Amino acid sequence: MATGGGKMESKKRKRDGKVDQKPKGGKNQVPGKVAGKPQKAQEKGFKKEKHMAIKTEKKEPKSAKERRLASKEMTELRKKKRKPNYNLERELALLWEKMRCHGVSKEDRSKFVSEALRKMGGKFMEIAGSHVSARVLQTCIKYCTQEEKDKVFDALRPHFLTLARKKYAVHLVKKLLDSASKKQFEWFVSSLHGQVASLLRHSVGAAVVEHVYHLAKGSQKRSLLVEMYSTELQLFKDLTKTNSARLLDIIAKLGLQKSSVLQHMTQVIQPLLEKGIVDYSIVHTAIIEYLTIADKTSAMDVIRQLISQTEGSASSDETEVTPNLPKKLKNKSKRLAQPLFVRMMHNRDGLKIAVLCVKHGTAKDRKKIIKSMKGHVRKLALDQYGSLLLICILSIVDDTKLMNKIIMQEIKKALNDLVHDKNGRRPLLQLLHPNCSRYLSPDDLACINYTVPSIISQGEELAETDVSTDEGQKASVEGKKDPSLRRSELLLDSGLGEGLIEACTENVGALLRSNFGREVIYEVAIGGADKILQPLSNKVHTLYEAIASLAAVPKGTDTEEEHVFENFHSSRTIRKLVLDSSEFASVLWKVSLEGKTEMWAQGHSSKVILAFLESSDSKTRDLAKSEVQHLIDTGVLKEPGKN
């Protein structure tokens, strides 16, 4: 029994001893952690983290310079991984900096160019698509020999259509076309066959087609243009060889179906309008030709699309609310806020389309057009074609309150610039003397009066509808308001007439001596056509006195400018005023000529004196008859009408 009891006690002591034993982890065991293998893994993790921390401490740059160098090294490594030709591009960039300097000699530049082309050998296609190296290749094309240009052209020839769609390579393609030989250019034009419409739909490729269109001759232009007319012309190259570019003539000559041509052109033009690709002259010509054959509905749809703003564009109010935008983004948002046709105003076809939009747009459309011009009136007035668009608007739009609020106010602010400018004076002269052939050429008048037969009938039908029709839906080629009443409201009610007289009075000497300004001051001085400035006769009389005072300056006075009687432009302008305005002639005679005619009897000034005898007004002739007749009798002056 004792033995059995001893064994039991011994087992109990062992069991109790195991409970009292310290765990294998030792005295530093973290409470709550399981002993054994997990504890070892944790210790290894601590050691690894400590090792990495020490390693990081050793490699981390301490100074700002070391941090910059480390960042630069990292950037270089990333670029090398991303760009397979990174080292080559660096070498080319260094050569580029040397070859494009203005002070480098021709011999040294030729060496740098040859070396750069040698390094590019076999990699022209890869180089052409890179942002930096494409510029290097452009500079090489600019300065290299013709043999080297031909080598690059031949190397890139199979890839031109691909390069024409790339953002950076497109400039290289243009550069190669500028320096291409006649044979090379003809090859490029022929390579575009069947691709014109698709390239125009591409935002980058369209610029290449436009560049080729400008460089091309008549037959080459026609071959590019007619591809947009029909599927048959796109498929069969021989059909594009026609002597006429007018679509109606091509349809008649080749026997094409008008409906299929119209359908094809709709498929070509519609994506261009949706994407806003309307800046190119080839597109303008295509739209004009489309409108000549389109039915009323299709033509009006195109016009409304051109009037409406581009998709996603910002309004003018939004651009004013965000003045902190960068200048580039601000200009882009303003450009997008304008109707599409405003961006077409840099050639005659674009102007014709804009005129159609104004003439055949509804009253609401015209309001939208005028509002979109806010802040751009001065720029339009100074532009060759923009000034003609303003003339069209001033002659057609009946909403003179809106016109005075936007257009006339901006014209008033820019009067001093407009009266001296060749283009800027034309809207002013249109109000003073409408459609005068002295100020508008036959081509200008043809553009202003341009219209399309199918849309004219549309306007006539709408004009004959019931008066109760919504005013915003009516369209008419000409305004309903009496033209003389419209002119009066624009000139007098807006205060433009008064401002114009004041501007002429303040700048009387400069305007009289100016080739362009003299026409403005002449029209203002005679009161405009139909004496429209008659209500402002007192202010016009002030202008007469200013001209006469300037003419009264003694001859031979030491001044930098010629006397107004001796200057070519001013002497002829004053002569015309004497012939056409008896009131002006009376003021001029009394202030500056009475008793002084003998002094002005020679040179350009003699024409002014003889004008008093040539005048159709008896009062004007009587003023100077005795004094001037004496000069004729003594042989100082030649009698009018005799050589």
XYZ file of C-alpha atoms in Angstrom, residues 65-578:
514
model
C 21.539 67.925 -52.402
C 21.723 64.163 -51.827
C 17.926 63.943 -51.954
C 17.866 65.795 -55.281
C 20.533 63.539 -56.754
C 18.705 60.427 -55.545
C 15.447 61.659 -57.054
C 17.199 62.418 -60.325
C 18.729 58.946 -60.452
C 15.359 57.362 -59.817
C 13.773 59.446 -62.598
C 16.542 58.463 -65.007
C 16.038 54.770 -64.211
C 12.293 55.026 -64.813
C 12.794 56.818 -68.136
C 15.277 54.203 -69.296
C 12.779 51.443 -68.538
C 9.931 53.331 -70.243
C 11.840 54.621 -73.317
C 13.942 52.150 -75.272
C 15.772 54.978 -77.102
C 16.333 57.148 -74.052
C 20.100 57.438 -74.408
C 19.797 58.218 -78.117
C 17.235 60.941 -77.397
C 19.605 62.532 -74.882
C 22.406 62.592 -77.410
C 20.113 64.080 -80.059
C 18.861 66.734 -77.642
C 22.439 67.856 -76.988
C 23.118 68.099 -80.716
C 19.828 69.970 -81.181
C 20.878 72.649 -78.702
C 24.040 73.186 -80.722
C 22.532 73.180 -84.230
C 19.659 75.584 -83.528
C 21.760 78.367 -82.012
C 21.774 81.577 -84.054
C 25.495 82.151 -83.625
C 26.620 78.769 -84.996
C 28.345 78.802 -88.381
C 26.878 77.018 -91.416
C 29.737 74.506 -91.505
C 29.351 73.553 -87.846
C 25.577 73.350 -88.147
C 25.921 71.080 -91.180
C 28.227 68.786 -89.159
C 25.786 68.637 -86.231
C 22.871 67.884 -88.579
C 24.770 65.135 -90.392
C 25.841 63.588 -87.091
C 22.260 63.652 -85.773
C 20.912 62.005 -88.944
C 23.657 59.373 -88.752
C 22.668 58.537 -85.168
C 18.995 58.293 -86.216
C 19.760 55.925 -89.091
C 17.255 53.050 -89.204
C 15.131 54.532 -86.400
C 13.387 57.426 -88.184
C 9.923 56.009 -87.523
C 10.553 55.676 -83.777
C 12.186 59.103 -83.618
C 9.312 60.792 -85.483
C 6.754 59.865 -82.827
C 8.734 61.167 -79.850
C 8.043 64.576 -78.321
C 11.698 65.699 -78.184
C 13.406 63.799 -80.984
C 10.656 64.710 -83.497
C 11.682 68.351 -83.042
C 15.311 67.423 -83.621
C 14.357 65.727 -86.879
C 12.350 68.812 -87.941
C 15.396 71.015 -87.398
C 17.524 68.570 -89.351
C 15.046 68.721 -92.261
C 15.234 72.518 -92.135
C 19.033 72.703 -92.435
C 20.110 69.462 -94.130
C 21.004 69.005 -97.799
C 18.496 67.907 -100.441
C 20.104 64.481 -100.581
C 19.626 64.013 -96.840
C 16.003 65.241 -97.105
C 15.303 62.677 -99.817
C 16.787 59.962 -97.636
C 14.494 60.825 -94.714
C 11.478 61.163 -97.052
C 12.106 57.717 -98.560
C 12.572 56.166 -95.115
C 9.262 57.575 -93.833
C 7.286 57.212 -97.068
C 5.490 53.952 -96.113
C 4.453 55.436 -92.762
C 3.171 58.902 -93.744
C -0.507 58.152 -93.134
C 0.315 56.729 -89.706
C 2.502 59.704 -88.806
C -0.211 62.112 -89.987
C -2.392 60.908 -87.096
C 0.265 61.302 -84.388
C 0.356 64.356 -82.159
C 4.052 65.207 -82.566
C 4.825 63.570 -85.899
C 2.236 65.668 -87.741
C 4.553 68.697 -87.620
C 7.347 66.654 -89.162
C 5.047 65.562 -92.003
C 4.193 69.225 -92.710
C 7.881 70.113 -92.710
C 8.672 67.351 -95.189
C 5.820 68.468 -97.459
C 7.058 72.076 -97.414
C 10.458 70.989 -98.717
C 9.226 68.127 -100.934
C 10.007 68.079 -104.633
C 7.217 68.244 -107.200
C 7.339 64.485 -107.725
C 7.337 63.732 -103.988
C 4.368 66.040 -103.391
C 2.397 64.446 -106.224
C 3.093 61.032 -104.708
C 1.825 62.207 -101.312
C -1.372 63.643 -102.822
C -2.033 60.362 -104.629
C -1.377 58.424 -101.395
C -4.228 60.349 -99.767
C -6.736 58.929 -102.243
C -9.546 57.280 -100.320
C -8.267 58.648 -96.992
C -9.319 62.304 -97.159
C -12.671 61.917 -95.378
C -11.269 59.687 -92.607
C -8.278 61.991 -92.022
C -10.553 65.030 -91.786
C -12.511 63.313 -89.023
C -9.256 62.892 -87.084
C -8.431 65.904 -84.914
C -4.711 65.682 -85.818
C -4.896 64.284 -89.339
C -7.240 67.068 -90.491
C -4.370 69.556 -90.185
C -2.299 67.527 -92.690
C -5.118 67.448 -95.259
C -5.559 71.221 -94.881
C -1.809 71.788 -95.271
C -1.736 69.706 -98.458
C -4.839 71.550 -99.720
C -3.072 74.906 -99.349
C 0.115 73.694 -101.048
C -1.728 71.926 -103.871
C -2.450 73.319 -107.322
C -5.891 73.500 -108.951
C -6.152 69.912 -110.203
C -4.674 68.512 -106.985
C -7.117 70.555 -104.878
C -10.015 69.213 -106.923
C -8.841 65.620 -106.469
C -8.786 66.107 -102.679
C -12.133 67.885 -102.587
C -14.190 65.618 -104.838
C -13.468 62.604 -102.632
C -15.866 64.119 -100.121
C -18.668 64.196 -102.687
C -19.363 60.584 -103.544
C -18.443 56.957 -102.792
C -17.714 56.366 -106.485
C -15.242 59.231 -106.563
C -13.586 57.816 -103.469
C -13.220 54.336 -104.961
C -12.251 55.128 -108.554
C -9.258 57.409 -108.864
C -9.752 58.209 -112.553
C -13.132 59.826 -111.882
C -11.538 62.502 -109.696
C -9.676 63.920 -112.724
C -12.200 66.592 -113.633
C -11.761 70.165 -114.801
C -14.471 71.541 -112.512
C -14.686 71.519 -108.734
C -18.331 72.662 -108.640
C -20.457 69.823 -107.382
C -23.413 70.516 -109.704
C -21.108 70.321 -112.747
C -19.532 67.062 -111.532
C -22.940 65.461 -110.951
C -24.060 66.465 -114.448
C -20.811 65.416 -116.149
C -20.377 62.023 -114.463
C -24.094 61.199 -114.244
C -24.039 60.713 -110.455
C -27.245 60.312 -108.474
C -27.943 63.446 -106.482
C -29.541 61.507 -103.610
C -26.508 59.227 -103.153
C -24.131 62.216 -103.278
C -26.239 64.017 -100.677
C -26.274 60.942 -98.434
C -22.497 60.461 -98.692
C -21.758 64.125 -97.994
C -24.059 64.048 -94.962
C -22.040 61.113 -93.590
C -18.816 63.082 -94.173
C -19.914 66.502 -92.891
C -22.028 65.477 -89.897
C -19.121 64.010 -87.829
C -17.051 67.111 -88.585
C -19.784 69.364 -87.191
C -20.277 67.154 -84.140
C -16.541 67.180 -83.370
C -16.213 70.897 -84.134
C -13.638 70.336 -86.908
C -14.624 73.431 -88.898
C -11.438 75.509 -88.989
C -10.231 74.265 -92.374
C -10.895 75.805 -95.779
C -11.445 72.424 -97.461
C -14.307 71.820 -95.009
C -15.775 75.267 -95.751
C -15.778 74.579 -99.499
C -17.391 71.166 -98.951
C -20.161 72.699 -96.788
C -20.847 75.400 -99.406
C -21.161 72.725 -102.117
C -23.375 70.623 -99.858
C -25.757 73.537 -99.331
C -26.077 74.081 -103.088
C -27.570 70.596 -103.607
C -29.194 69.961 -100.219
C -32.952 70.048 -99.713
C -34.459 72.727 -97.485
C -34.579 70.639 -94.318
C -31.006 69.346 -94.600
C -29.613 72.790 -95.385
C -31.386 74.410 -92.430
C -30.193 71.601 -90.117
C -26.564 72.333 -91.052
C -27.080 76.075 -90.515
C -28.631 75.520 -87.079
C -25.741 73.245 -86.105
C -23.264 75.931 -87.111
C -25.156 78.526 -85.072
C -25.482 76.354 -81.979
C -22.552 76.130 -79.580
C -20.217 73.143 -79.536
C -21.038 70.341 -77.146
C -19.665 70.795 -73.643
C -18.815 74.443 -74.218
C -18.999 77.011 -71.495
C -21.151 80.109 -71.700
C -19.715 83.596 -71.580
C -21.156 84.073 -68.095
C -19.277 81.018 -66.816
C -15.971 82.376 -68.101
C -16.604 85.631 -66.240
C -17.340 83.780 -62.994
C -13.991 81.949 -63.084
C -11.379 84.683 -63.635
C -8.668 82.648 -61.886
C -8.430 80.155 -64.741
C -5.101 80.080 -66.611
C -5.089 82.287 -69.714
C -4.854 79.315 -72.077
C -7.890 77.574 -70.548
C -9.824 80.852 -70.401
C -9.235 81.494 -74.108
C -10.231 77.928 -74.914
C -13.487 78.194 -72.968
C -14.321 81.497 -74.705
C -13.566 79.927 -78.071
C -15.843 76.980 -77.317
C -18.623 79.318 -76.225
C -18.824 80.837 -79.717
C -20.956 79.370 -82.526
C -19.038 77.131 -84.894
C -19.334 79.530 -87.839
C -17.345 82.226 -85.967
C -14.295 79.946 -86.190
C -14.729 79.768 -89.975
C -14.175 83.486 -90.501
C -10.759 83.414 -92.162
C -11.593 82.899 -95.855
C -14.346 83.779 -98.329
C -16.127 80.427 -98.157
C -16.208 80.643 -94.366
C -17.624 84.166 -94.639
C -20.331 82.975 -97.045
C -21.388 80.285 -94.571
C -21.494 82.846 -91.756
C -23.628 85.168 -93.903
C -26.049 82.308 -94.573
C -26.285 81.630 -90.839
C -27.194 85.269 -90.156
C -29.609 85.574 -93.078
C -31.471 82.317 -92.616
C -31.306 81.905 -88.859
C -34.436 82.515 -86.808
C -34.859 85.540 -84.535
C -33.674 83.400 -81.617
C -30.665 82.261 -83.635
C -29.729 85.854 -84.404
C -29.965 86.767 -80.729
C -27.641 83.887 -79.924
C -25.198 85.065 -82.600
C -25.108 88.629 -81.264
C -24.726 87.524 -77.639
C -21.849 85.208 -78.599
C -20.028 88.208 -80.111
C -19.807 89.973 -76.755
C -16.190 90.914 -76.126
C -15.136 90.028 -79.693
C -16.641 92.893 -81.721
C -13.421 94.922 -81.963
C -11.449 91.894 -83.118
C -14.096 91.053 -85.724
C -14.235 94.637 -86.978
C -10.462 94.727 -87.540
C -10.525 91.433 -89.464
C -10.874 91.323 -93.247
C -13.815 88.915 -93.206
C -15.113 89.666 -89.714
C -15.821 93.265 -90.738
C -17.967 91.998 -93.624
C -19.912 89.761 -91.241
C -20.576 92.804 -89.032
C -21.822 94.681 -92.101
C -24.210 91.811 -92.831
C -25.507 91.851 -89.246
C -25.937 95.649 -89.235
C -27.916 95.401 -92.482
C -30.253 92.550 -91.506
C -30.895 92.163 -87.772
C -33.968 94.107 -86.585
C -33.355 93.832 -82.838
C -31.595 97.203 -82.579
C -31.929 97.324 -78.778
C -29.789 94.202 -78.405
C -27.440 95.461 -81.141
C -26.971 98.796 -79.360
C -26.393 97.056 -76.044
C -23.630 94.734 -77.303
C -22.249 95.563 -80.753
C -22.610 99.350 -80.922
C -21.269 99.870 -77.388
C -18.110 97.904 -78.191
C -17.694 99.770 -81.487
C -17.960 103.091 -79.620
C -15.185 102.049 -77.230
C -12.884 101.118 -80.133
C -13.695 104.085 -82.409
C -10.193 105.592 -82.337
C -8.757 102.314 -83.630
C -11.505 101.590 -86.155
C -11.562 104.937 -87.972
C -7.875 104.577 -88.991
C -8.009 100.896 -89.971
C -8.615 99.558 -93.472
C -11.089 96.920 -92.251
C -12.338 98.578 -89.075
C -13.750 101.596 -90.943
C -16.007 99.444 -93.144
C -18.844 98.799 -90.619
C -18.876 102.556 -89.874
C -19.011 103.434 -93.575
C -21.807 100.903 -94.075
C -23.949 102.776 -91.551
C -23.052 106.141 -93.058
C -23.310 105.090 -96.719
C -24.737 101.539 -97.179
C -23.339 99.216 -99.867
C -21.206 101.919 -101.458
C -18.980 100.565 -104.250
C -16.238 103.045 -103.250
C -15.718 101.234 -99.964
C -16.736 97.646 -100.817
C -15.297 95.697 -103.749
C -17.561 93.600 -106.031
C -16.304 90.435 -104.285
C -17.156 91.898 -100.882
C -20.660 92.841 -102.027
C -21.103 89.349 -103.540
C -20.198 87.753 -100.194
C -22.568 90.004 -98.244
C -25.417 89.248 -100.682
C -24.607 85.518 -100.967
C -27.494 83.117 -100.627
C -28.576 79.605 -101.644
C -31.694 79.106 -103.808
C -33.126 76.222 -101.786
C -32.912 78.205 -98.529
C -34.382 81.335 -100.118
C -37.564 79.438 -100.919
C -37.576 78.138 -97.351
C -37.394 81.720 -96.062
C -40.141 82.880 -98.418
C -42.472 80.112 -97.324
C -41.893 80.901 -93.659
C -42.395 84.620 -94.272
C -45.787 83.949 -95.839
C -47.035 82.010 -92.805
C -49.611 83.425 -90.406
C -48.495 86.393 -88.284
C -49.537 84.541 -85.138
C -46.622 82.086 -85.629
C -44.009 82.153 -82.870
C -41.593 85.002 -83.687
C -38.606 82.880 -82.750
C -39.433 80.350 -85.460
C -39.668 82.828 -88.345
C -36.785 83.195 -90.775
C -36.313 85.818 -93.439
C -33.417 86.724 -95.691
C -33.807 90.443 -95.053
C -35.030 92.236 -91.947
C -38.601 93.506 -91.787
C -37.657 96.913 -90.420
C -37.201 99.839 -92.795
C -33.438 100.115 -93.564
C -33.303 103.877 -92.962
C -35.056 103.459 -89.602
C -32.626 100.659 -88.631
C -29.643 102.851 -89.555
C -31.037 105.765 -87.570
C -31.561 103.618 -84.467
C -28.069 102.141 -84.715
C -26.294 105.441 -85.388
C -28.282 107.989 -83.390
C -30.068 106.086 -80.602
C -26.865 104.250 -79.617
C -24.837 107.481 -79.502
C -22.425 106.131 -82.122
C -23.021 109.072 -84.470
C -22.139 111.608 -81.789
C -19.067 109.600 -80.762
C -18.002 109.332 -84.403
C -18.163 113.113 -84.902
C -16.160 113.687 -81.724
C -13.521 111.116 -82.777
C -13.187 112.842 -86.177
C -12.898 116.269 -84.531
C -10.187 115.091 -82.105
C -8.166 113.308 -84.829
C -8.938 115.654 -87.714
C -5.343 116.036 -88.968
C -4.457 112.350 -88.832
C -7.710 111.280 -90.496
C -7.463 113.804 -93.334
C -3.907 112.682 -94.149
C -4.764 108.977 -93.866
C -5.623 106.927 -96.933
C -8.406 105.127 -95.030
C -9.412 107.629 -92.373
C -10.140 110.379 -94.908
C -13.142 108.391 -96.187
C -14.652 108.253 -92.707
C -14.202 111.964 -92.056
C -15.650 112.783 -95.492
C -18.835 110.753 -94.887
C -19.255 112.244 -91.410
C -18.692 115.790 -92.674
C -21.351 115.534 -95.413
C -23.767 113.934 -92.930
C -23.836 110.466 -94.492
C -26.166 109.210 -97.201
C -29.682 110.736 -97.009
C -28.278 113.229 -94.478
C -28.719 110.736 -91.665
C -26.597 112.862 -89.295
C -28.807 115.918 -89.809
C -30.032 115.832 -86.138
C -26.382 116.340 -85.121
C -25.744 119.288 -87.461
C -24.383 121.484 -84.635
C -21.664 118.951 -83.868
C -20.938 118.484 -87.580
C -20.447 122.253 -87.814
C -17.833 121.941 -85.057
C -16.021 119.467 -87.274
C -16.084 121.993 -90.141
C -14.453 124.567 -87.893
C -11.778 122.076 -86.812
C -10.886 121.334 -90.454
C -10.878 125.034 -91.353
C -8.699 125.910 -88.345
C -6.200 123.265 -89.375
C -6.208 124.632 -92.917
C -5.677 128.185 -91.610
C -2.204 127.312 -90.301
C 0.233 129.504 -92.261
C 2.119 127.927 -95.130
C 5.720 126.981 -94.400
C 5.249 126.614 -90.655
C 7.930 124.301 -89.290
C 5.921 121.177 -88.558
C 6.682 117.492 -88.951
C 3.628 116.920 -91.182
C 2.603 118.435 -94.508
C -0.001 121.171 -94.561
C -3.480 119.765 -95.219
C -3.709 121.779 -98.462
C -0.425 120.313 -99.706
C -0.874 116.689 -98.625
C -2.078 114.353 -101.376
C -4.909 112.684 -99.396
C -6.132 115.641 -97.340
C -6.187 118.115 -100.289
C -8.421 115.797 -102.323
C -10.719 115.130 -99.358
C -11.155 118.871 -98.686
C -11.809 119.424 -102.404
C -14.604 116.812 -102.352
C -16.116 118.432 -99.267
C -16.122 121.830 -100.970
